[in-house]
Amino acid sequence: MKILIIEDEKALAESLADYLQHEGYRCEMALDYQKALEKIQLYDYEAIILDLTLPDGNGLELLRSLRQAHNPAGVLIVSARNALADKLSGLDLGADDYMTKPFHLAELNARLKSIIRRKNYESNNQIVFQEISINPATMEVSVNGNPMVLTRKEYELLLYFIHNKNRLLTKEAIAEHLWGDNMDMADSYDFIYTHIKNLRKKIVELGGQNYLKTMYGMGYKFSE
């Protein structure tokens, strides 16, 4: 699960990222309005942690832009401002939840999980695509009822494909989703081909269909 943390206090942003990464999320940070706007326009996130007070803009305006673009990411507002008007404005603009600083990291994590579950999986603990079944809480995957053992990257890749089924995904988009700000760690996209080849093989070996289609020169599509 990829999270964007929009927070101008660098120490707090790093603390949040460190905690959430240990909880299994991949985190990116934006310390100001312009960087945050750039990231939400270019990349997809399962959820966004949004501070309202930014040095070069208003978090509510970011939220407005997000929803006007029909971006489905879950939004958790965290703010030092406890004014009822701010809370109501945020929720009216499409935020999913609101927390006032200071807060406990464990509570933030619980609320984040709830938002992601509601947004992406319609409150269903099981994600099902044809004969493939995924339990996000335990990260267990099965095909035709048979357990499928995946690496962490293969698991993230499968979730990404199912969440974007029938959409063409470029190699660049896949690399950015899997590695985030560290996507330049490799000189080529051979590692994506390897992960996709292994994922396809594991699904087929358990009697599943080959849903991973290679669109030559463009990318990949996960479809029936």
Coordinates of N, CA and C in Angstrom, one line a residue:
M1 N 0.8 -1.2 0.0 CA 0.0 0.0 0.0 C 0.9 1.2 0.0
K2 N 0.6 2.2 -0.9 CA 1.4 3.4 -1.0 C 0.7 4.6 -0.4
I3 N 1.4 5.3 0.4 CA 0.8 6.4 1.2 C 1.6 7.6 0.9
L4 N 0.9 8.8 0.7 CA 1.6 10.1 0.6 C 1.4 10.9 1.9
I5 N 2.4 11.3 2.5 CA 2.4 12.1 3.7 C 2.6 13.6 3.3
I6 N 1.6 14.4 3.5 CA 1.8 15.8 3.2 C 1.8 16.6 4.5
E7 N 3.0 17.0 4.9 CA 3.3 17.5 6.2 C 4.5 18.4 6.2
D8 N 4.4 19.7 6.6 CA 5.5 20.6 6.5 C 6.5 20.5 7.6
E9 N 6.1 19.8 8.7 CA 7.1 19.6 9.8 C 7.9 18.3 9.4
K10 N 9.1 18.5 8.9 CA 9.9 17.4 8.4 C 10.1 16.3 9.4
A11 N 10.4 16.7 10.7 CA 10.6 15.6 11.7 C 9.4 14.8 11.9
L12 N 8.2 15.4 11.9 CA 6.9 14.7 12.1 C 6.7 13.8 10.8
A13 N 6.9 14.3 9.6 CA 6.7 13.6 8.4 C 7.6 12.3 8.4
E14 N 8.9 12.5 8.8 CA 9.8 11.4 8.8 C 9.4 10.4 9.9
S15 N 8.9 10.9 11.0 CA 8.5 9.9 12.1 C 7.3 9.1 11.6
L16 N 6.3 9.8 10.9 CA 5.2 9.1 10.4 C 5.6 8.0 9.4
A17 N 6.5 8.4 8.5 CA 6.9 7.5 7.4 C 7.7 6.3 8.0
D18 N 8.5 6.5 9.0 CA 9.2 5.4 9.7 C 8.3 4.5 10.3
Y19 N 7.3 5.0 11.0 CA 6.3 4.1 11.7 C 5.5 3.3 10.7
L20 N 5.0 4.0 9.7 CA 4.1 3.3 8.8 C 4.8 2.3 7.9
Q21 N 6.1 2.6 7.6 CA 6.9 1.6 6.8 C 7.1 0.3 7.6
H22 N 7.2 0.5 8.9 CA 7.3 -0.7 9.7 C 6.0 -1.5 9.8
E23 N 4.9 -0.8 9.5 CA 3.6 -1.4 9.5 C 3.2 -2.0 8.1
G24 N 4.2 -1.9 7.1 CA 4.0 -2.5 5.8 C 3.6 -1.6 4.7
Y25 N 3.5 -0.3 5.0 CA 3.2 0.7 3.9 C 4.5 1.2 3.2
R26 N 4.3 1.7 2.0 CA 5.4 2.4 1.3 C 5.0 3.8 1.3
C27 N 5.9 4.7 1.9 CA 5.6 6.1 2.1 C 6.4 7.0 1.3
E28 N 5.7 8.0 0.8 CA 6.4 9.2 0.2 C 6.0 10.4 0.9
M29 N 6.8 11.4 0.9 CA 6.6 12.7 1.6 C 6.6 13.9 0.7
A30 N 5.7 14.8 1.1 CA 5.7 16.2 0.4 C 5.7 17.2 1.5
L31 N 6.7 18.1 1.6 CA 6.8 19.0 2.7 C 6.1 20.4 2.4
D32 N 5.6 20.5 1.2 CA 4.9 21.8 0.9 C 3.8 21.6 -0.2
Y33 N 3.1 22.6 -0.4 CA 1.9 22.5 -1.3 C 2.2 22.1 -2.7
Q34 N 3.3 22.8 -3.3 CA 3.6 22.6 -4.7 C 4.1 21.1 -4.9
K35 N 4.9 20.6 -4.0 CA 5.4 19.3 -4.2 C 4.3 18.3 -4.0
A36 N 3.4 18.5 -3.1 CA 2.2 17.7 -2.9 C 1.3 17.7 -4.1
L37 N 1.1 18.8 -4.7 CA 0.2 18.9 -5.9 C 0.8 18.2 -7.0
E38 N 2.1 18.3 -7.2 CA 2.9 17.6 -8.3 C 2.7 16.1 -8.1
K39 N 2.9 15.6 -6.9 CA 2.8 14.1 -6.6 C 1.4 13.6 -6.9
I40 N 0.3 14.3 -6.4 CA -1.0 13.7 -6.5 C -1.5 13.8 -8.0
Q41 N -0.8 14.7 -8.8 CA -1.2 14.8 -10.2 C -0.5 13.7 -11.0
L42 N 0.7 13.3 -10.6 CA 1.5 12.3 -11.3 C 1.3 10.9 -10.9
Y43 N 1.1 10.6 -9.6 CA 1.1 9.3 -9.1 C -0.2 8.9 -8.4
D44 N -0.4 7.6 -8.2 CA -1.5 7.0 -7.5 C -1.1 6.6 -6.1
Y45 N -2.0 6.9 -5.2 CA -1.8 6.5 -3.8 C -3.1 5.9 -3.2
E46 N -2.9 4.9 -2.4 CA -4.1 4.3 -1.7 C -4.7 5.3 -0.7
A47 N -3.8 6.0 0.0 CA -4.3 7.0 1.0 C -3.3 8.2 1.1
I48 N -3.8 9.3 1.6 CA -3.0 10.5 1.7 C -3.3 11.0 3.1
I49 N -2.2 11.3 3.9 CA -2.3 12.0 5.2 C -2.0 13.4 4.9
L50 N -2.9 14.3 5.2 CA -2.9 15.7 4.8 C -3.0 16.7 5.9
D51 N -1.9 17.4 6.0 CA -1.9 18.6 7.0 C -2.5 19.8 6.3
L52 N -3.3 20.5 7.1 CA -4.0 21.6 6.5 C -3.1 22.9 6.3
T53 N -2.2 23.1 7.2 CA -1.4 24.3 7.2 C 0.0 24.0 6.5
L54 N 0.1 24.5 5.3 CA 1.4 24.3 4.5 C 2.0 25.7 4.3
P55 N 3.3 25.7 4.1 CA 4.0 27.0 4.0 C 3.6 27.8 2.7
D56 N 3.2 27.1 1.7 CA 2.9 27.8 0.4 C 1.5 27.6 -0.1
G57 N 0.6 27.1 0.8 CA -0.8 26.9 0.4 C -1.6 26.3 1.5
N58 N -2.9 26.0 1.1 CA -3.8 25.5 2.1 C -4.2 24.0 1.7
G59 N -4.1 23.2 2.7 CA -4.4 21.8 2.5 C -5.8 21.5 2.0
L60 N -6.7 22.4 2.4 CA -8.1 22.2 1.9 C -8.2 22.4 0.4
E61 N -7.3 23.3 -0.1 CA -7.3 23.5 -1.6 C -6.7 22.3 -2.3
L62 N -5.8 21.7 -1.7 CA -5.3 20.4 -2.2 C -6.4 19.4 -2.3
L63 N -7.1 19.3 -1.2 CA -8.2 18.3 -1.1 C -9.2 18.6 -2.2
R64 N -9.5 19.9 -2.4 CA -10.5 20.3 -3.4 C -10.0 19.8 -4.8
S65 N -8.7 20.1 -5.1 CA -8.2 19.7 -6.4 C -8.2 18.2 -6.6
L66 N -7.9 17.5 -5.5 CA -7.9 16.0 -5.5 C -9.3 15.5 -5.9
R67 N -10.3 16.0 -5.3 CA -11.7 15.5 -5.5 C -12.3 16.0 -6.9
Q68 N -11.9 17.2 -7.3 CA -12.3 17.7 -8.6 C -11.8 16.8 -9.7
A69 N -10.6 16.2 -9.5 CA -10.0 15.3 -10.5 C -10.5 13.9 -10.3
H70 N -11.5 13.7 -9.4 CA -12.0 12.4 -9.2 C -11.0 11.4 -8.7
N71 N -10.0 11.8 -8.0 CA -9.0 11.0 -7.4 C -9.6 10.2 -6.3
P72 N -9.5 8.8 -6.3 CA -10.2 8.0 -5.3 C -9.4 7.8 -4.1
A73 N -8.2 8.3 -3.9 CA -7.4 8.1 -2.8 C -8.1 8.5 -1.5
G74 N -8.0 7.7 -0.4 CA -8.5 8.0 0.9 C -7.7 9.1 1.5
V75 N -8.4 10.0 2.2 CA -7.7 11.2 2.7 C -8.0 11.3 4.2
L76 N -6.9 11.3 5.0 CA -7.0 11.5 6.4 C -6.3 12.8 6.8
I77 N -7.1 13.8 7.2 CA -6.6 15.1 7.6 C -6.0 15.0 9.0
V78 N -4.8 15.5 9.2 CA -4.2 15.7 10.5 C -3.9 17.2 10.6
S79 N -4.3 17.8 11.7 CA -4.2 19.2 11.8 C -4.0 19.6 13.3
A80 N -3.2 20.7 13.5 CA -3.1 21.3 14.9 C -4.4 22.1 15.2
R81 N -5.1 22.4 14.1 CA -6.3 23.2 14.3 C -7.5 22.3 14.7
N82 N -8.1 22.6 15.8 CA -9.2 21.8 16.3 C -10.6 22.4 16.1
A83 N -10.6 23.4 15.2 CA -11.8 24.2 14.9 C -12.9 23.3 14.2
L84 N -14.1 23.4 14.7 CA -15.1 22.6 14.1 C -15.3 23.0 12.6
A85 N -15.2 24.3 12.3 CA -15.4 24.7 10.9 C -14.4 24.1 10.0
D86 N -13.1 23.9 10.4 CA -12.1 23.2 9.6 C -12.4 21.8 9.4
K87 N -12.9 21.1 10.5 CA -13.2 19.7 10.3 C -14.4 19.5 9.4
L88 N -15.4 20.4 9.5 CA -16.6 20.2 8.7 C -16.2 20.6 7.2
S89 N -15.4 21.6 7.0 CA -15.0 21.9 5.6 C -14.2 20.8 5.0
G90 N -13.3 20.1 5.8 CA -12.6 19.0 5.2 C -13.5 17.9 4.9
L91 N -14.4 17.5 5.7 CA -15.3 16.4 5.4 C -16.2 16.7 4.3
D92 N -16.7 18.0 4.2 CA -17.5 18.4 3.1 C -16.8 18.3 1.8
L93 N -15.5 18.6 1.8 CA -14.7 18.5 0.5 C -14.4 17.1 0.1
G94 N -14.6 16.1 1.0 CA -14.4 14.8 0.6 C -13.3 14.0 1.4
A95 N -12.8 14.6 2.5 CA -11.9 13.9 3.4 C -12.7 12.7 4.0
D96 N -11.9 11.7 4.3 CA -12.5 10.5 4.9 C -12.5 10.5 6.4
D97 N -11.6 11.2 7.0 CA -11.4 11.2 8.5 C -10.6 12.5 8.8
Y98 N -10.6 12.8 10.1 CA -9.9 14.0 10.6 C -9.4 13.7 12.0
M99 N -8.1 14.0 12.2 CA -7.5 13.8 13.5 C -6.8 15.1 13.9
T100 N -6.8 15.4 15.2 CA -6.2 16.6 15.7 C -4.8 16.3 16.3
K101 N -3.8 17.1 16.0 CA -2.5 16.9 16.6 C -2.6 17.4 18.1
P102 N -1.8 16.7 19.0 CA -1.0 15.5 18.8 C -1.9 14.3 18.8
F103 N -1.4 13.2 18.3 CA -2.2 12.0 18.2 C -1.3 10.8 18.4
H104 N -1.9 9.6 18.7 CA -1.1 8.4 18.9 C -0.9 7.7 17.5
L105 N 0.3 7.3 17.2 CA 0.5 6.7 15.9 C -0.3 5.4 15.7
A106 N -0.5 4.7 16.8 CA -1.3 3.5 16.6 C -2.8 3.8 16.2
E107 N -3.3 4.9 16.7 CA -4.7 5.3 16.3 C -4.7 5.8 14.9
L108 N -3.7 6.5 14.5 CA -3.6 6.9 13.1 C -3.5 5.7 12.2
N109 N -2.7 4.7 12.5 CA -2.6 3.5 11.7 C -4.0 2.8 11.6
A110 N -4.7 2.7 12.7 CA -6.0 2.1 12.7 C -7.0 2.8 11.8
R111 N -7.0 4.1 11.9 CA -7.9 4.9 11.0 C -7.5 4.8 9.5
L112 N -6.2 4.8 9.3 CA -5.7 4.6 7.9 C -6.2 3.3 7.3
K113 N -6.0 2.2 8.1 CA -6.4 0.9 7.6 C -7.9 0.9 7.3
S114 N -8.7 1.6 8.2 CA -10.2 1.6 8.0 C -10.5 2.3 6.7
I115 N -9.8 3.5 6.4 CA -10.1 4.2 5.2 C -9.7 3.4 4.0
I116 N -8.6 2.8 4.0 CA -8.2 2.0 2.8 C -9.1 0.8 2.6
R117 N -9.5 0.2 3.6 CA -10.5 -0.9 3.5 C -11.8 -0.5 2.9
R118 N -12.3 0.7 3.3 CA -13.5 1.2 2.8 C -13.4 1.6 1.4
K119 N -12.3 2.4 1.1 CA -12.1 2.9 -0.2 C -11.9 1.9 -1.3
N120 N -10.9 1.0 -1.1 CA -10.4 0.1 -2.1 C -11.2 -1.2 -2.2
Y121 N -11.7 -1.6 -1.0 CA -12.2 -3.0 -1.0 C -13.6 -3.0 -0.5
E122 N -14.3 -1.8 -0.4 CA -15.7 -1.8 -0.1 C -16.0 -2.5 1.1
S123 N -15.2 -2.3 2.2 CA -15.4 -2.9 3.5 C -15.4 -4.4 3.5
N124 N -14.9 -5.0 2.4 CA -14.8 -6.4 2.3 C -13.4 -6.9 2.6
N125 N -13.3 -7.8 3.6 CA -11.9 -8.3 4.0 C -11.3 -9.2 2.9
Q126 N -12.1 -9.6 1.9 CA -11.5 -10.5 0.9 C -11.6 -9.7 -0.4
I127 N -10.5 -9.8 -1.2 CA -10.5 -9.2 -2.6 C -10.6 -10.4 -3.5
V128 N -11.6 -10.5 -4.3 CA -11.7 -11.6 -5.2 C -11.7 -11.2 -6.7
F129 N -10.9 -11.8 -7.5 CA -10.9 -11.6 -8.9 C -10.9 -13.0 -9.5
Q130 N -12.0 -13.4 -10.1 CA -12.2 -14.8 -10.7 C -11.8 -15.8 -9.6
E131 N -10.7 -16.6 -9.9 CA -10.3 -17.7 -9.0 C -9.3 -17.2 -8.0
I132 N -8.9 -16.0 -8.1 CA -7.9 -15.4 -7.2 C -8.5 -14.7 -6.0
S133 N -8.1 -15.1 -4.8 CA -8.6 -14.5 -3.6 C -7.5 -14.0 -2.7
I134 N -7.7 -12.7 -2.2 CA -6.6 -12.1 -1.4 C -7.2 -11.6 -0.1
N135 N -6.6 -11.9 1.0 CA -6.9 -11.4 2.3 C -5.9 -10.3 2.7
P136 N -6.3 -9.0 2.6 CA -5.3 -7.9 2.9 C -4.9 -7.9 4.3
A137 N -5.7 -8.3 5.2 CA -5.3 -8.3 6.6 C -4.2 -9.2 6.9
T138 N -4.1 -10.4 6.3 CA -3.1 -11.4 6.5 C -2.1 -11.5 5.4
M139 N -2.4 -10.8 4.3 CA -1.6 -10.9 3.0 C -1.5 -12.3 2.5
E140 N -2.6 -13.1 2.7 CA -2.6 -14.4 2.2 C -3.4 -14.4 0.8
V141 N -2.8 -15.2 -0.1 CA -3.4 -15.2 -1.5 C -3.6 -16.7 -1.9
S142 N -4.7 -16.9 -2.5 CA -5.0 -18.3 -3.0 C -5.6 -18.3 -4.4
V143 N -5.3 -19.3 -5.1 CA -5.9 -19.5 -6.4 C -6.6 -20.9 -6.5
N144 N -7.9 -20.8 -6.8 CA -8.7 -22.0 -6.7 C -8.7 -22.7 -5.3
G145 N -8.5 -21.8 -4.3 CA -8.5 -22.4 -2.9 C -7.1 -22.8 -2.5
N146 N -6.2 -22.8 -3.4 CA -4.8 -23.3 -3.1 C -3.9 -22.1 -2.7
P147 N -3.2 -22.2 -1.6 CA -2.4 -21.0 -1.2 C -1.3 -20.8 -2.2
M148 N -1.0 -19.5 -2.5 CA 0.0 -19.1 -3.4 C 1.0 -18.3 -2.6
V149 N 2.3 -18.7 -2.6 CA 3.4 -18.1 -1.9 C 4.0 -17.0 -2.8
L150 N 3.9 -15.7 -2.3 CA 4.5 -14.6 -3.1 C 5.5 -13.9 -2.3
T151 N 6.4 -13.2 -3.0 CA 7.3 -12.3 -2.4 C 6.6 -11.0 -2.1
R152 N 7.1 -10.1 -1.3 CA 6.4 -8.9 -1.0 C 6.1 -8.1 -2.3
K153 N 7.1 -8.0 -3.2 CA 6.9 -7.2 -4.4 C 5.9 -7.9 -5.3
E154 N 5.9 -9.2 -5.4 CA 4.9 -9.9 -6.2 C 3.5 -9.7 -5.6
Y155 N 3.4 -9.6 -4.3 CA 2.1 -9.4 -3.6 C 1.6 -8.0 -4.0
E156 N 2.5 -7.0 -3.8 CA 2.1 -5.6 -4.1 C 1.8 -5.4 -5.6
L157 N 2.5 -6.1 -6.5 CA 2.2 -6.1 -7.9 C 0.8 -6.7 -8.2
L158 N 0.5 -7.8 -7.6 CA -0.8 -8.4 -7.8 C -2.0 -7.5 -7.4
L159 N -1.8 -6.9 -6.2 CA -2.8 -5.9 -5.7 C -3.0 -4.8 -6.7
Y160 N -1.9 -4.3 -7.2 CA -1.9 -3.1 -8.1 C -2.6 -3.5 -9.4
F161 N -2.3 -4.6 -9.9 CA -2.9 -5.0 -11.2 C -4.4 -5.2 -11.0
I162 N -4.8 -5.9 -9.9 CA -6.3 -6.1 -9.7 C -7.0 -4.8 -9.4
H163 N -6.4 -3.9 -8.7 CA -7.0 -2.6 -8.4 C -7.2 -1.8 -9.7
N164 N -6.3 -2.1 -10.7 CA -6.3 -1.4 -12.0 C -6.6 -2.3 -13.1
K165 N -7.5 -3.3 -12.9 CA -7.8 -4.3 -13.9 C -8.4 -3.6 -15.2
N166 N -8.0 -4.1 -16.3 CA -8.4 -3.7 -17.6 C -7.8 -2.3 -18.0
R167 N -6.8 -1.8 -17.2 CA -6.1 -0.6 -17.5 C -4.7 -0.9 -18.0
L168 N -4.3 -0.2 -19.0 CA -2.9 -0.3 -19.5 C -2.0 0.4 -18.5
L169 N -1.0 -0.4 -17.9 CA -0.1 0.1 -17.0 C 1.3 0.1 -17.6
T170 N 1.9 1.3 -17.7 CA 3.3 1.3 -18.3 C 4.3 0.8 -17.3
K171 N 5.5 0.5 -17.9 CA 6.6 0.0 -17.0 C 7.0 1.1 -16.0
E172 N 6.9 2.3 -16.5 CA 7.3 3.4 -15.6 C 6.3 3.5 -14.4
A173 N 5.0 3.4 -14.7 CA 4.0 3.5 -13.6 C 4.2 2.3 -12.6
I174 N 4.4 1.1 -13.1 CA 4.6 0.0 -12.3 C 5.9 0.2 -11.4
A175 N 7.0 0.6 -12.0 CA 8.2 0.9 -11.2 C 8.0 1.9 -10.1
E176 N 7.3 3.0 -10.5 CA 7.0 4.1 -9.5 C 6.1 3.5 -8.4
H177 N 5.2 2.7 -8.7 CA 4.3 2.1 -7.7 C 5.1 1.2 -6.7
L178 N 5.9 0.4 -7.3 CA 6.7 -0.6 -6.4 C 7.8 0.0 -5.7
W179 N 8.4 1.0 -6.2 CA 9.6 1.6 -5.6 C 9.5 3.1 -5.2
G180 N 8.5 3.7 -5.6 CA 8.2 5.1 -5.2 C 9.4 6.0 -5.6
D181 N 9.8 6.8 -4.7 CA 10.9 7.8 -4.9 C 12.2 7.1 -5.2
N182 N 12.3 5.8 -5.0 CA 13.6 5.1 -5.2 C 13.6 4.3 -6.6
M183 N 12.6 4.7 -7.5 CA 12.5 4.0 -8.7 C 13.7 4.1 -9.6
D184 N 14.6 5.0 -9.4 CA 15.8 5.2 -10.2 C 16.9 4.3 -9.7
M185 N 16.6 3.3 -8.8 CA 17.6 2.4 -8.2 C 18.2 1.5 -9.3
A186 N 17.4 1.3 -10.4 CA 17.9 0.3 -11.4 C 18.1 1.0 -12.7
D187 N 19.0 0.4 -13.5 CA 19.3 1.0 -14.8 C 18.4 0.6 -15.9
S188 N 17.5 -0.4 -15.7 CA 16.6 -0.8 -16.7 C 15.3 -1.3 -16.0
Y189 N 14.4 -1.8 -16.8 CA 13.1 -2.3 -16.2 C 13.1 -3.8 -16.3
D190 N 14.2 -4.4 -16.4 CA 14.3 -5.9 -16.4 C 13.7 -6.5 -15.1
F191 N 13.9 -5.8 -14.0 CA 13.4 -6.3 -12.8 C 11.8 -6.4 -12.8
I192 N 11.2 -5.5 -13.5 CA 9.7 -5.6 -13.6 C 9.3 -6.8 -14.4
Y193 N 10.0 -7.1 -15.5 CA 9.7 -8.3 -16.3 C 9.9 -9.5 -15.4
T194 N 10.9 -9.6 -14.6 CA 11.1 -10.8 -13.8 C 10.0 -11.0 -12.8
H195 N 9.6 -9.9 -12.1 CA 8.4 -10.0 -11.2 C 7.2 -10.5 -11.8
I196 N 6.9 -9.9 -13.0 CA 5.7 -10.2 -13.7 C 5.7 -11.7 -14.2
K197 N 6.9 -12.1 -14.7 CA 7.0 -13.5 -15.2 C 6.8 -14.5 -14.1
N198 N 7.3 -14.2 -12.9 CA 7.2 -15.0 -11.7 C 5.7 -15.1 -11.2
L199 N 5.1 -13.9 -11.2 CA 3.7 -13.8 -10.8 C 2.8 -14.6 -11.7
R200 N 3.0 -14.4 -13.0 CA 2.2 -15.1 -14.0 C 2.4 -16.6 -13.9
K201 N 3.6 -17.1 -13.7 CA 3.9 -18.5 -13.5 C 3.2 -19.1 -12.3
K202 N 3.2 -18.4 -11.2 CA 2.7 -18.9 -10.0 C 1.1 -19.0 -10.1
I203 N 0.5 -18.1 -10.7 CA -1.0 -18.1 -10.9 C -1.3 -19.3 -11.8
V204 N -0.6 -19.5 -12.9 CA -1.0 -20.5 -13.9 C -0.7 -21.9 -13.2
E205 N 0.4 -22.0 -12.5 CA 0.7 -23.3 -11.9 C -0.3 -23.8 -10.9
L206 N -1.1 -22.9 -10.3 CA -2.2 -23.3 -9.4 C -3.6 -23.4 -10.2
G207 N -3.5 -23.4 -11.5 CA -4.7 -23.6 -12.3 C -5.4 -22.3 -12.6
G208 N -4.8 -21.2 -12.4 CA -5.4 -19.9 -12.7 C -5.2 -19.6 -14.2
Q209 N -6.0 -18.6 -14.7 CA -5.8 -18.2 -16.1 C -4.7 -17.2 -16.2
N210 N -4.2 -17.0 -17.4 CA -3.1 -16.0 -17.6 C -3.8 -14.7 -17.8
Y211 N -4.0 -13.9 -16.8 CA -4.6 -12.6 -16.9 C -3.6 -11.5 -17.2
L212 N -2.3 -11.7 -17.1 CA -1.3 -10.7 -17.3 C -0.9 -10.7 -18.8
K213 N -1.4 -9.7 -19.4 CA -1.2 -9.5 -20.9 C 0.0 -8.5 -21.1
T214 N 0.9 -8.9 -22.0 CA 2.0 -8.0 -22.4 C 1.5 -7.2 -23.6
M215 N 1.5 -5.8 -23.4 CA 1.2 -4.9 -24.5 C 2.5 -4.4 -25.1
Y216 N 3.0 -5.0 -26.1 CA 4.3 -4.8 -26.6 C 4.6 -3.3 -26.9
G217 N 5.7 -2.8 -26.3 CA 6.0 -1.4 -26.5 C 5.3 -0.4 -25.7
M218 N 4.3 -0.9 -24.9 CA 3.5 0.0 -24.1 C 3.5 -0.3 -22.6
G219 N 3.3 -1.6 -22.3 CA 3.3 -2.0 -20.9 C 2.5 -3.3 -20.6
Y220 N 1.7 -3.3 -19.6 CA 1.0 -4.6 -19.2 C -0.5 -4.2 -18.9
K221 N -1.3 -5.3 -19.0 CA -2.7 -5.1 -18.7 C -3.2 -6.4 -18.0
F222 N -3.9 -6.2 -16.9 CA -4.5 -7.4 -16.2 C -5.9 -7.5 -16.5
S223 N -6.3 -8.4 -17.3 CA -7.7 -8.5 -17.7 C -8.1 -9.9 -18.1
E224 N -9.4 -10.2 -18.1 CA -9.9 -11.5 -18.5 C -9.7 -11.8 -19.9

